[in-house]
Short mmCIF file of C-alpha atoms and ligand atoms in Angstrom, two decimals:
data_model
loop_
_atom_site.label_atom_id
_atom_site.label_comp_id
_atom_site.label_asym_id
_atom_site.label_seq_id
_atom_site.Cartn_x
_atom_site.Cartn_y
_atom_site.Cartn_z
CA MET A 23 25.63 -18.08 -3.63
CA ASN A 24 24.69 -16.52 -7.01
CA HIS A 25 23.38 -12.69 -7.56
CA HIS A 26 21.27 -11.49 -10.50
CA SER A 27 20.48 -8.47 -11.81
CA ASN A 28 17.14 -8.35 -11.23
CA GLY A 29 17.76 -8.51 -7.47
CA VAL A 30 17.11 -12.60 -7.16
CA SER A 31 20.16 -14.39 -6.00
CA THR A 32 19.31 -17.85 -4.89
CA VAL A 33 21.64 -19.68 -2.53
CA ASP A 34 23.42 -22.92 -3.16
CA ASN A 35 22.53 -25.49 -0.13
CA GLY A 36 24.92 -27.85 -1.21
CA ASP A 37 22.75 -31.09 -0.58
CA VAL A 38 19.45 -29.34 -2.02
CA THR A 39 18.30 -31.03 -5.05
CA LYS A 40 17.27 -27.97 -6.87
CA ALA A 41 13.91 -28.82 -9.02
CA LYS A 42 13.79 -27.75 -12.59
CA ARG A 43 10.40 -27.30 -13.19
CA SER A 44 9.68 -23.54 -14.31
CA VAL A 45 7.45 -20.83 -12.82
CA THR A 46 5.18 -18.89 -15.62
CA GLU A 47 6.61 -16.59 -17.55
CA LYS A 48 4.54 -14.10 -18.55
CA LYS A 49 5.21 -11.68 -21.55
CA GLY A 50 7.44 -8.73 -20.72
CA ASP A 51 9.13 -10.20 -17.34
CA VAL A 52 12.16 -11.47 -16.55
CA ILE A 53 12.45 -14.54 -14.75
CA LYS A 54 15.72 -15.36 -15.98
CA GLU A 55 17.23 -18.05 -13.11
CA LYS A 56 13.50 -19.88 -12.81
CA ASN A 57 15.52 -23.25 -12.86
CA CYS A 58 17.69 -22.22 -9.24
CA VAL A 59 13.87 -21.58 -7.43
CA ILE A 60 13.55 -24.84 -5.48
CA THR A 61 9.71 -25.43 -6.40
CA ARG A 62 9.46 -29.18 -5.53
CA ASP A 63 7.15 -28.65 -2.18
CA VAL A 64 4.95 -25.92 -3.89
CA PRO A 65 1.90 -26.83 -3.90
CA PRO A 66 0.68 -26.25 -7.87
CA ALA A 67 -1.65 -23.26 -6.68
CA LEU A 68 1.15 -21.20 -5.40
CA MET A 69 3.21 -21.57 -8.62
CA PRO A 70 1.24 -17.91 -10.23
CA VAL A 71 2.95 -16.81 -6.55
CA VAL A 72 6.16 -17.97 -7.16
CA ALA A 73 6.26 -16.11 -10.12
CA GLY A 74 5.65 -12.84 -8.97
CA LEU A 75 8.74 -13.04 -6.21
CA THR A 76 11.10 -13.69 -9.12
CA SER A 77 9.08 -11.38 -11.66
CA LYS A 78 11.06 -8.45 -12.76
CA ARG A 79 8.27 -6.55 -10.91
CA LYS A 80 8.12 -8.41 -7.73
CA ARG A 81 4.64 -9.00 -7.00
CA VAL A 82 1.76 -11.50 -5.78
CA PRO A 83 -1.80 -11.64 -7.32
CA TYR A 84 -4.54 -10.13 -6.04
CA TRP A 85 -6.17 -13.56 -5.12
CA TYR A 86 -3.44 -14.35 -2.46
CA LEU A 87 -4.38 -11.57 -0.15
CA LEU A 88 -8.02 -12.55 -0.02
CA VAL A 89 -8.81 -8.98 1.35
CA THR A 90 -11.89 -7.80 2.54
CA THR A 91 -12.43 -3.36 2.29
CA SER A 92 -14.76 -2.33 3.67
CA GLU A 93 -15.39 -0.81 -0.43
CA THR A 94 -16.11 -5.07 -1.33
CA TYR A 95 -18.89 -4.67 1.25
CA THR A 96 -20.56 -1.73 -0.01
CA VAL A 97 -20.37 -3.57 -3.50
CA TRP A 98 -21.78 -6.43 -2.21
CA LYS A 99 -25.06 -4.40 -0.81
CA LYS A 100 -24.98 -2.28 -3.53
CA GLU A 101 -25.24 -5.04 -6.34
CA TYR A 102 -27.26 -7.35 -4.07
CA SER A 103 -29.94 -3.77 -3.88
CA VAL A 104 -29.46 -3.99 -8.29
CA LEU A 105 -30.38 -8.21 -7.96
CA GLN A 106 -32.72 -8.16 -5.85
CA ARG A 107 -35.03 -5.71 -8.24
CA HIS A 108 -33.53 -7.28 -11.59
CA SER A 109 -33.13 -11.04 -11.13
CA ASP A 110 -36.54 -12.07 -13.34
CA ASP A 111 -35.10 -9.63 -15.94
CA ILE A 112 -31.87 -11.78 -16.42
CA ALA A 113 -33.98 -15.44 -16.20
CA SER A 114 -36.35 -13.64 -19.14
CA LYS A 115 -32.73 -13.70 -20.85
CA ALA A 116 -33.33 -17.44 -20.85
CA THR A 117 -35.53 -19.81 -22.63
CA SER A 118 -35.71 -23.72 -20.95
CA PRO A 119 -33.19 -25.73 -20.36
CA VAL A 120 -30.72 -23.43 -19.57
CA VAL A 121 -27.11 -23.70 -17.68
CA LEU A 122 -26.17 -20.74 -15.32
CA VAL A 123 -22.71 -20.79 -15.10
CA ASP A 124 -21.68 -18.69 -11.94
CA LEU A 125 -17.60 -17.49 -12.52
CA GLY A 126 -16.05 -17.26 -8.77
CA SER A 127 -18.69 -17.89 -7.44
CA GLY A 128 -17.28 -18.15 -3.62
CA ALA A 129 -20.56 -18.56 -1.25
CA SER A 130 -22.79 -18.25 -3.99
CA SER A 131 -24.77 -15.63 -1.54
CA LYS A 132 -26.39 -13.42 -4.35
CA THR A 133 -26.88 -16.08 -6.79
CA ARG A 134 -29.10 -17.50 -4.98
CA LEU A 135 -31.68 -14.36 -5.91
CA ILE A 136 -30.80 -15.26 -9.84
CA ILE A 137 -30.90 -19.09 -8.91
CA GLU A 138 -34.57 -18.50 -7.32
CA ALA A 139 -35.99 -16.42 -10.17
CA MET A 140 -34.62 -18.69 -12.80
CA LEU A 141 -36.44 -21.72 -11.33
CA LYS A 142 -39.10 -19.21 -10.89
CA ARG A 143 -39.43 -18.76 -14.70
CA HIS A 144 -38.22 -22.12 -15.90
CA GLY A 145 -38.97 -24.92 -13.08
CA THR A 146 -35.59 -26.77 -13.59
CA LEU A 147 -32.24 -25.49 -13.82
CA THR A 148 -28.56 -26.41 -14.32
CA PHE A 149 -26.28 -24.34 -11.90
CA VAL A 150 -22.67 -24.85 -12.62
CA PRO A 151 -20.00 -22.34 -9.57
CA VAL A 152 -16.68 -21.94 -11.26
CA ASP A 153 -14.11 -21.33 -8.62
CA VAL A 154 -10.18 -21.82 -7.96
CA SER A 155 -11.43 -22.87 -3.97
CA LYS A 156 -12.60 -26.32 -5.46
CA GLU A 157 -13.53 -27.61 -1.68
CA HIS A 158 -15.57 -24.46 -0.81
CA ILE A 159 -17.60 -24.78 -3.96
CA GLU A 160 -18.68 -28.35 -3.48
CA GLU A 161 -20.01 -27.31 0.09
CA VAL A 162 -22.20 -24.39 -0.43
CA GLY A 163 -23.13 -26.66 -3.77
CA LYS A 164 -24.19 -29.48 -1.76
CA GLN A 165 -26.39 -26.77 0.24
CA LEU A 166 -27.80 -24.88 -2.95
CA GLY A 167 -29.42 -28.27 -3.69
CA ARG A 168 -30.99 -29.29 -0.91
CA ASP A 169 -32.79 -25.66 -0.64
CA TYR A 170 -33.91 -25.70 -4.23
CA GLU A 171 -35.86 -28.55 -6.12
CA GLY A 172 -35.75 -28.54 -9.64
CA LEU A 173 -32.18 -27.31 -9.01
CA THR A 174 -29.01 -29.38 -10.25
CA VAL A 175 -25.44 -28.25 -8.66
CA GLU A 176 -22.57 -29.73 -11.17
CA PRO A 177 -19.15 -27.37 -9.55
CA PHE A 178 -15.99 -26.69 -11.38
CA GLY A 179 -13.24 -26.41 -9.30
CA GLY A 180 -10.63 -24.48 -11.60
CA LEU A 181 -10.17 -21.02 -13.15
CA PHE A 182 -12.48 -18.99 -15.22
CA VAL A 183 -11.17 -19.63 -19.09
CA ASP A 184 -11.12 -23.76 -18.22
CA GLY A 185 -14.67 -23.69 -16.73
CA LEU A 186 -16.13 -21.99 -20.19
CA ARG A 187 -14.11 -24.27 -22.44
CA TYR A 188 -15.15 -27.39 -20.08
CA LEU A 189 -18.66 -25.96 -21.00
CA SER A 190 -18.62 -24.53 -24.46
CA THR A 191 -20.10 -28.00 -25.80
CA ARG A 192 -22.94 -27.66 -23.80
CA GLN A 193 -25.52 -27.68 -26.49
CA GLU A 194 -28.30 -25.74 -23.92
CA GLN A 195 -28.50 -21.71 -23.32
CA LYS A 196 -26.32 -20.28 -21.14
CA VAL A 197 -26.00 -17.62 -18.89
CA ILE A 198 -23.10 -16.62 -17.74
CA LEU A 199 -22.50 -14.89 -14.45
CA PHE A 200 -19.65 -12.58 -13.55
CA LEU A 201 -20.57 -10.55 -10.22
CA GLY A 202 -18.75 -9.18 -7.08
CA ASN A 203 -16.52 -6.42 -9.65
CA SER A 204 -13.94 -9.40 -9.75
CA PHE A 205 -13.36 -8.97 -13.62
CA SER A 206 -12.14 -5.41 -12.75
CA ASN A 207 -9.24 -7.23 -10.95
CA THR A 208 -7.43 -8.34 -13.89
CA CYS A 209 -4.54 -6.64 -15.57
CA ILE A 210 -6.24 -3.71 -17.69
CA TYR A 211 -3.86 -4.60 -20.33
CA GLU A 212 -5.25 -8.55 -20.34
CA GLN A 213 -9.12 -7.26 -20.03
CA VAL A 214 -10.01 -7.48 -24.16
CA ASP A 215 -8.12 -10.74 -24.19
CA LEU A 216 -10.12 -12.27 -21.32
CA MET A 217 -13.19 -11.11 -23.09
CA LYS A 218 -12.30 -12.23 -26.04
CA GLU A 219 -11.48 -15.62 -24.34
CA ILE A 220 -14.53 -15.61 -22.74
CA ARG A 221 -17.06 -14.56 -26.10
CA ALA A 222 -14.88 -17.79 -28.08
CA GLN A 223 -16.67 -20.09 -25.68
CA LEU A 224 -20.16 -18.93 -26.57
CA THR A 225 -22.73 -18.71 -28.96
CA ALA A 226 -24.86 -16.25 -30.23
CA LYS A 227 -28.38 -17.67 -27.78
CA ASP A 228 -25.73 -17.41 -24.73
CA ARG A 229 -25.55 -14.10 -22.41
CA PHE A 230 -22.90 -12.67 -19.70
CA VAL A 231 -23.87 -10.86 -17.08
CA MET A 232 -20.77 -8.69 -15.46
CA GLY A 233 -21.27 -6.63 -12.17
CA LEU A 234 -19.33 -4.23 -12.10
CA ASP A 235 -17.91 -0.59 -9.77
CA MET A 236 -18.84 1.71 -11.29
CA ASN A 237 -18.04 4.52 -8.12
CA VAL A 238 -15.67 7.59 -9.23
CA ASP A 239 -15.75 9.63 -5.87
CA ARG A 240 -12.00 9.43 -5.99
CA GLU A 241 -12.91 10.65 -1.74
CA SER A 242 -14.27 7.47 -0.84
CA LEU A 243 -12.35 5.40 -2.40
CA LEU A 244 -9.08 6.24 -0.47
CA LYS A 245 -10.98 5.60 2.83
CA ALA A 246 -13.05 2.83 1.65
CA TYR A 247 -9.17 1.10 0.36
CA GLY A 248 -6.70 2.98 3.43
CA GLN A 249 -4.68 2.96 5.98
CA GLN A 250 -7.24 0.87 8.04
CA TRP A 251 -6.78 -2.30 5.67
CA VAL A 252 -3.47 -2.48 6.38
CA THR A 253 -3.55 -5.51 8.84
CA PHE A 254 -5.63 -7.12 5.41
CA GLN A 255 -3.81 -5.54 2.95
CA LYS A 256 0.27 -6.37 3.78
CA ASP A 257 0.60 -7.73 7.59
CA ASN A 258 -1.41 -10.67 6.77
CA PRO A 259 -0.39 -11.38 3.36
CA ILE A 260 3.34 -11.11 4.16
CA CYS A 261 2.61 -13.58 7.21
CA ARG A 262 1.44 -15.96 4.22
CA LEU A 263 4.36 -15.22 2.31
CA ASN A 264 6.39 -16.84 5.13
CA LYS A 265 4.38 -19.08 5.74
CA ASP A 266 4.15 -21.27 3.18
CA PHE A 267 7.33 -20.67 1.84
CA ASP A 268 9.49 -20.22 5.28
CA GLY A 269 10.50 -16.31 4.98
CA ASP A 270 12.15 -13.68 7.02
CA MET A 271 9.54 -11.13 5.04
CA ASP A 272 9.59 -7.94 8.03
CA ALA A 273 6.17 -5.95 7.14
CA ALA A 274 7.33 -2.77 9.64
CA LYS A 275 9.92 -2.61 7.50
CA PHE A 276 7.38 -1.89 4.11
CA GLU A 277 5.11 0.47 4.04
CA LEU A 278 1.03 0.15 2.19
CA ILE A 279 0.35 2.88 -0.31
CA THR A 280 -2.58 2.74 -2.66
CA ASP A 281 -3.83 5.01 -4.96
CA PHE A 282 -6.64 5.62 -7.08
CA VAL A 283 -5.90 6.82 -10.86
CA GLU A 284 -8.33 9.21 -13.10
CA ASN A 285 -8.48 8.17 -16.37
CA PRO A 286 -10.35 10.61 -18.63
CA ALA A 287 -14.23 9.69 -18.78
CA ASP A 288 -14.19 9.71 -22.93
CA GLY A 289 -11.29 7.06 -23.09
CA ASP A 290 -11.39 3.34 -23.50
CA THR A 291 -9.23 2.78 -20.34
CA PRO A 292 -11.47 2.74 -16.49
CA SER A 293 -10.06 4.22 -13.23
CA TYR A 294 -8.46 1.94 -11.65
CA VAL A 295 -7.40 1.71 -7.67
CA THR A 296 -3.17 0.62 -7.19
CA GLY A 297 -1.81 -0.55 -4.36
CA TYR A 298 1.66 -1.75 -3.71
CA TRP A 299 4.18 -1.89 -0.89
CA ARG A 300 7.28 0.29 -0.67
CA SER A 301 10.38 -0.72 0.82
CA LEU A 302 11.27 1.57 3.70
CA ALA A 303 15.12 0.39 2.82
CA ALA A 304 17.58 -1.67 0.85
CA GLN A 305 16.98 -5.09 2.67
CA ARG A 306 17.08 -8.41 1.89
CA VAL A 307 14.66 -10.57 2.15
CA ASN A 308 15.28 -15.01 2.41
CA PHE A 309 12.57 -17.83 1.50
CA ARG A 310 14.26 -20.29 2.77
CA LYS A 311 11.55 -22.79 1.00
CA LEU A 312 12.48 -21.70 -2.65
CA GLY A 313 16.19 -21.00 -1.57
CA LEU A 314 15.68 -17.37 -3.23
CA ASN A 315 17.60 -14.07 -2.20
CA LEU A 316 15.35 -11.50 -3.18
CA ASP A 317 17.20 -7.57 -2.73
CA PHE A 318 14.53 -4.35 -2.20
CA GLN A 319 16.39 -0.83 -2.84
CA SER A 320 15.48 1.17 -1.15
CA GLY A 321 11.84 2.74 -1.97
CA GLU A 322 10.95 -0.26 -4.22
CA LYS A 323 7.85 -1.25 -4.91
CA PHE A 324 5.86 -4.12 -4.20
CA PHE A 325 2.59 -4.80 -6.09
CA PHE A 326 -0.37 -7.03 -5.24
CA SER A 327 -1.63 -7.21 -8.35
CA ASP A 328 -0.83 -8.59 -11.75
CA GLY A 329 -0.88 -5.07 -13.48
CA PRO A 330 -1.06 -2.26 -12.43
CA ASN A 331 -5.10 -2.31 -11.28
CA TRP A 332 -5.82 -3.44 -8.52
CA SER A 333 -9.80 -3.07 -9.08
CA CYS A 334 -11.45 -0.83 -11.91
CA LYS A 335 -13.95 1.79 -11.55
CA TRP A 336 -16.00 2.08 -14.80
CA ASN A 337 -18.63 4.64 -16.65
CA LEU A 338 -20.86 3.49 -19.52
CA HIS A 339 -18.68 4.28 -22.75
CA GLN A 340 -15.75 2.46 -21.15
CA ILE A 341 -18.07 -0.60 -20.69
CA ARG A 342 -19.45 -0.22 -24.31
CA ARG A 343 -15.96 0.25 -25.55
CA LEU A 344 -14.84 -2.75 -24.30
CA ALA A 345 -17.95 -4.93 -25.12
CA GLU A 346 -17.09 -3.81 -29.19
CA LYS A 347 -13.21 -4.10 -28.44
CA SER A 348 -14.24 -7.74 -27.65
CA GLY A 349 -16.88 -9.66 -30.10
CA PHE A 350 -19.88 -7.97 -27.63
CA ALA A 351 -22.70 -5.53 -27.21
CA LEU A 352 -24.03 -4.25 -24.41
CA GLU A 353 -27.49 -5.59 -24.54
CA ASP A 354 -28.82 -4.32 -21.50
CA TYR A 355 -27.99 -2.57 -18.24
CA TRP A 356 -29.50 -2.31 -15.02
CA THR A 357 -28.06 0.16 -12.13
CA ASN A 358 -28.97 1.18 -8.39
CA ASP A 359 -30.28 4.78 -7.81
CA ALA A 360 -27.01 5.94 -6.99
CA GLU A 361 -25.55 4.86 -10.60
CA ASP A 362 -22.20 3.50 -8.78
CA CYS A 363 -23.77 -0.15 -8.71
CA GLY A 364 -23.82 -1.67 -12.70
CA LEU A 365 -24.83 -4.81 -13.96
CA VAL A 366 -24.73 -5.11 -17.86
CA CYS A 367 -25.66 -8.48 -19.78
CA PHE A 368 -24.13 -8.50 -23.17
CA ALA A 369 -25.06 -10.59 -26.23
CA PRO A 370 -22.56 -12.17 -28.45
CA VAL A 371 -21.99 -10.08 -32.20
CA PRO A 372 -22.64 -13.60 -33.79
C1 SAM Y 8 -14.43 -11.14 -4.37
S1 SAM Y 8 -14.81 -12.96 -4.96
C2 SAM Y 8 -16.50 -12.86 -5.22
C3 SAM Y 8 -17.87 -13.86 -4.84
C4 SAM Y 8 -18.85 -13.60 -5.39
N1 SAM Y 8 -18.45 -13.71 -6.81
C5 SAM Y 8 -19.46 -12.03 -5.46
O1 SAM Y 8 -19.14 -11.41 -5.70
O2 SAM Y 8 -20.03 -12.01 -3.94
C6 SAM Y 8 -14.05 -13.46 -6.45
C7 SAM Y 8 -14.10 -15.27 -5.76
O3 SAM Y 8 -13.36 -15.14 -7.65
C8 SAM Y 8 -12.75 -16.91 -7.39
N2 SAM Y 8 -11.24 -16.58 -7.82
C9 SAM Y 8 -10.45 -15.97 -8.08
N3 SAM Y 8 -9.25 -15.77 -9.65
C10 SAM Y 8 -9.99 -17.12 -10.24
C11 SAM Y 8 -9.72 -17.47 -10.95
N4 SAM Y 8 -8.60 -16.79 -12.26
N5 SAM Y 8 -10.46 -18.23 -11.90
C12 SAM Y 8 -11.25 -19.32 -10.30
N6 SAM Y 8 -11.95 -18.58 -9.16
C13 SAM Y 8 -11.22 -17.49 -9.81
C14 SAM Y 8 -11.91 -17.03 -5.64
O4 SAM Y 8 -11.40 -18.15 -5.00
C15 SAM Y 8 -13.34 -16.61 -4.66
O5 SAM Y 8 -14.54 -17.01 -4.34
#
């Protein structure tokens, strides 16, 4: 058995051929012994999870949790109400022919409002849902095609940026949607880069519409992301890790910690909800499928987000700064009565 300084050790099974495929390496992370992790039977989609497990800052990506909190539902309802009022405004941003792109479209439930407004105004529409969950969007896409005359659905199964690169040569005007505060799950240190990447795929006539959570009320956020969701935020994902990698991780030996980190309102960095599992004892977890032993110190944190933030909470100043730093201008901003849910329209700066 080999032990490594970052708390990772690998098991020598003798008869097991260790795969030489490398796991994704993130800047600043230590994944020294990546060749010793058995990745032969790991589906490509789970490789970022392996990378997180074997990194110095132990973590799983946020999408691995598939979390539904009361906050997610509240954001959904608030955003839906803003879209009910302003879908026509979004539709008016484009002239036919138009391609509507929905990043992380999921069930496209709220997007239906914009599809309807676009069809009313333009008569025809090409809709490109982009999501890692390929089968799901293909299924949803078929239903949308049946429901709306004049709609052509072209699902793209893959990552946000790959979908945008794939569409970059299209001549039609594009309206890109990024709803549900999903952008806010991106690590705060990588948000400007992601925006620049999106900007690079657009032309001056395209528009980028994002739904952002602007609720900064500490009490309601801690309640929404708190202990009542322990099953979804801790027990279920640990069970999933054990299933995916034949592990013996014991959820009872970790506690769920969530907090709201408030940043200055006049600064560039949004406030954010952070979350992690804290090891209640020094312990070793074995993931047999990976040939991997993970040693935890008592009190060690295991994050369920790539960065410190799980979900960001914005104000208008921070949104403007984000746009400015990444080659966009804030062209329009719509909100609900409580002004804690924002829909922003960015125009690329030529
Ligand atoms: C919280 S859901 C949002 C669904 C919908 N847009 C809404 O606002 O209700 C996020 C969706 O993004 C997808 N997703 C997450 N990260 C992704 C990535 N990097 N590339 C493509 N899709 C991603 C997930 O599969 C999921 O369907």
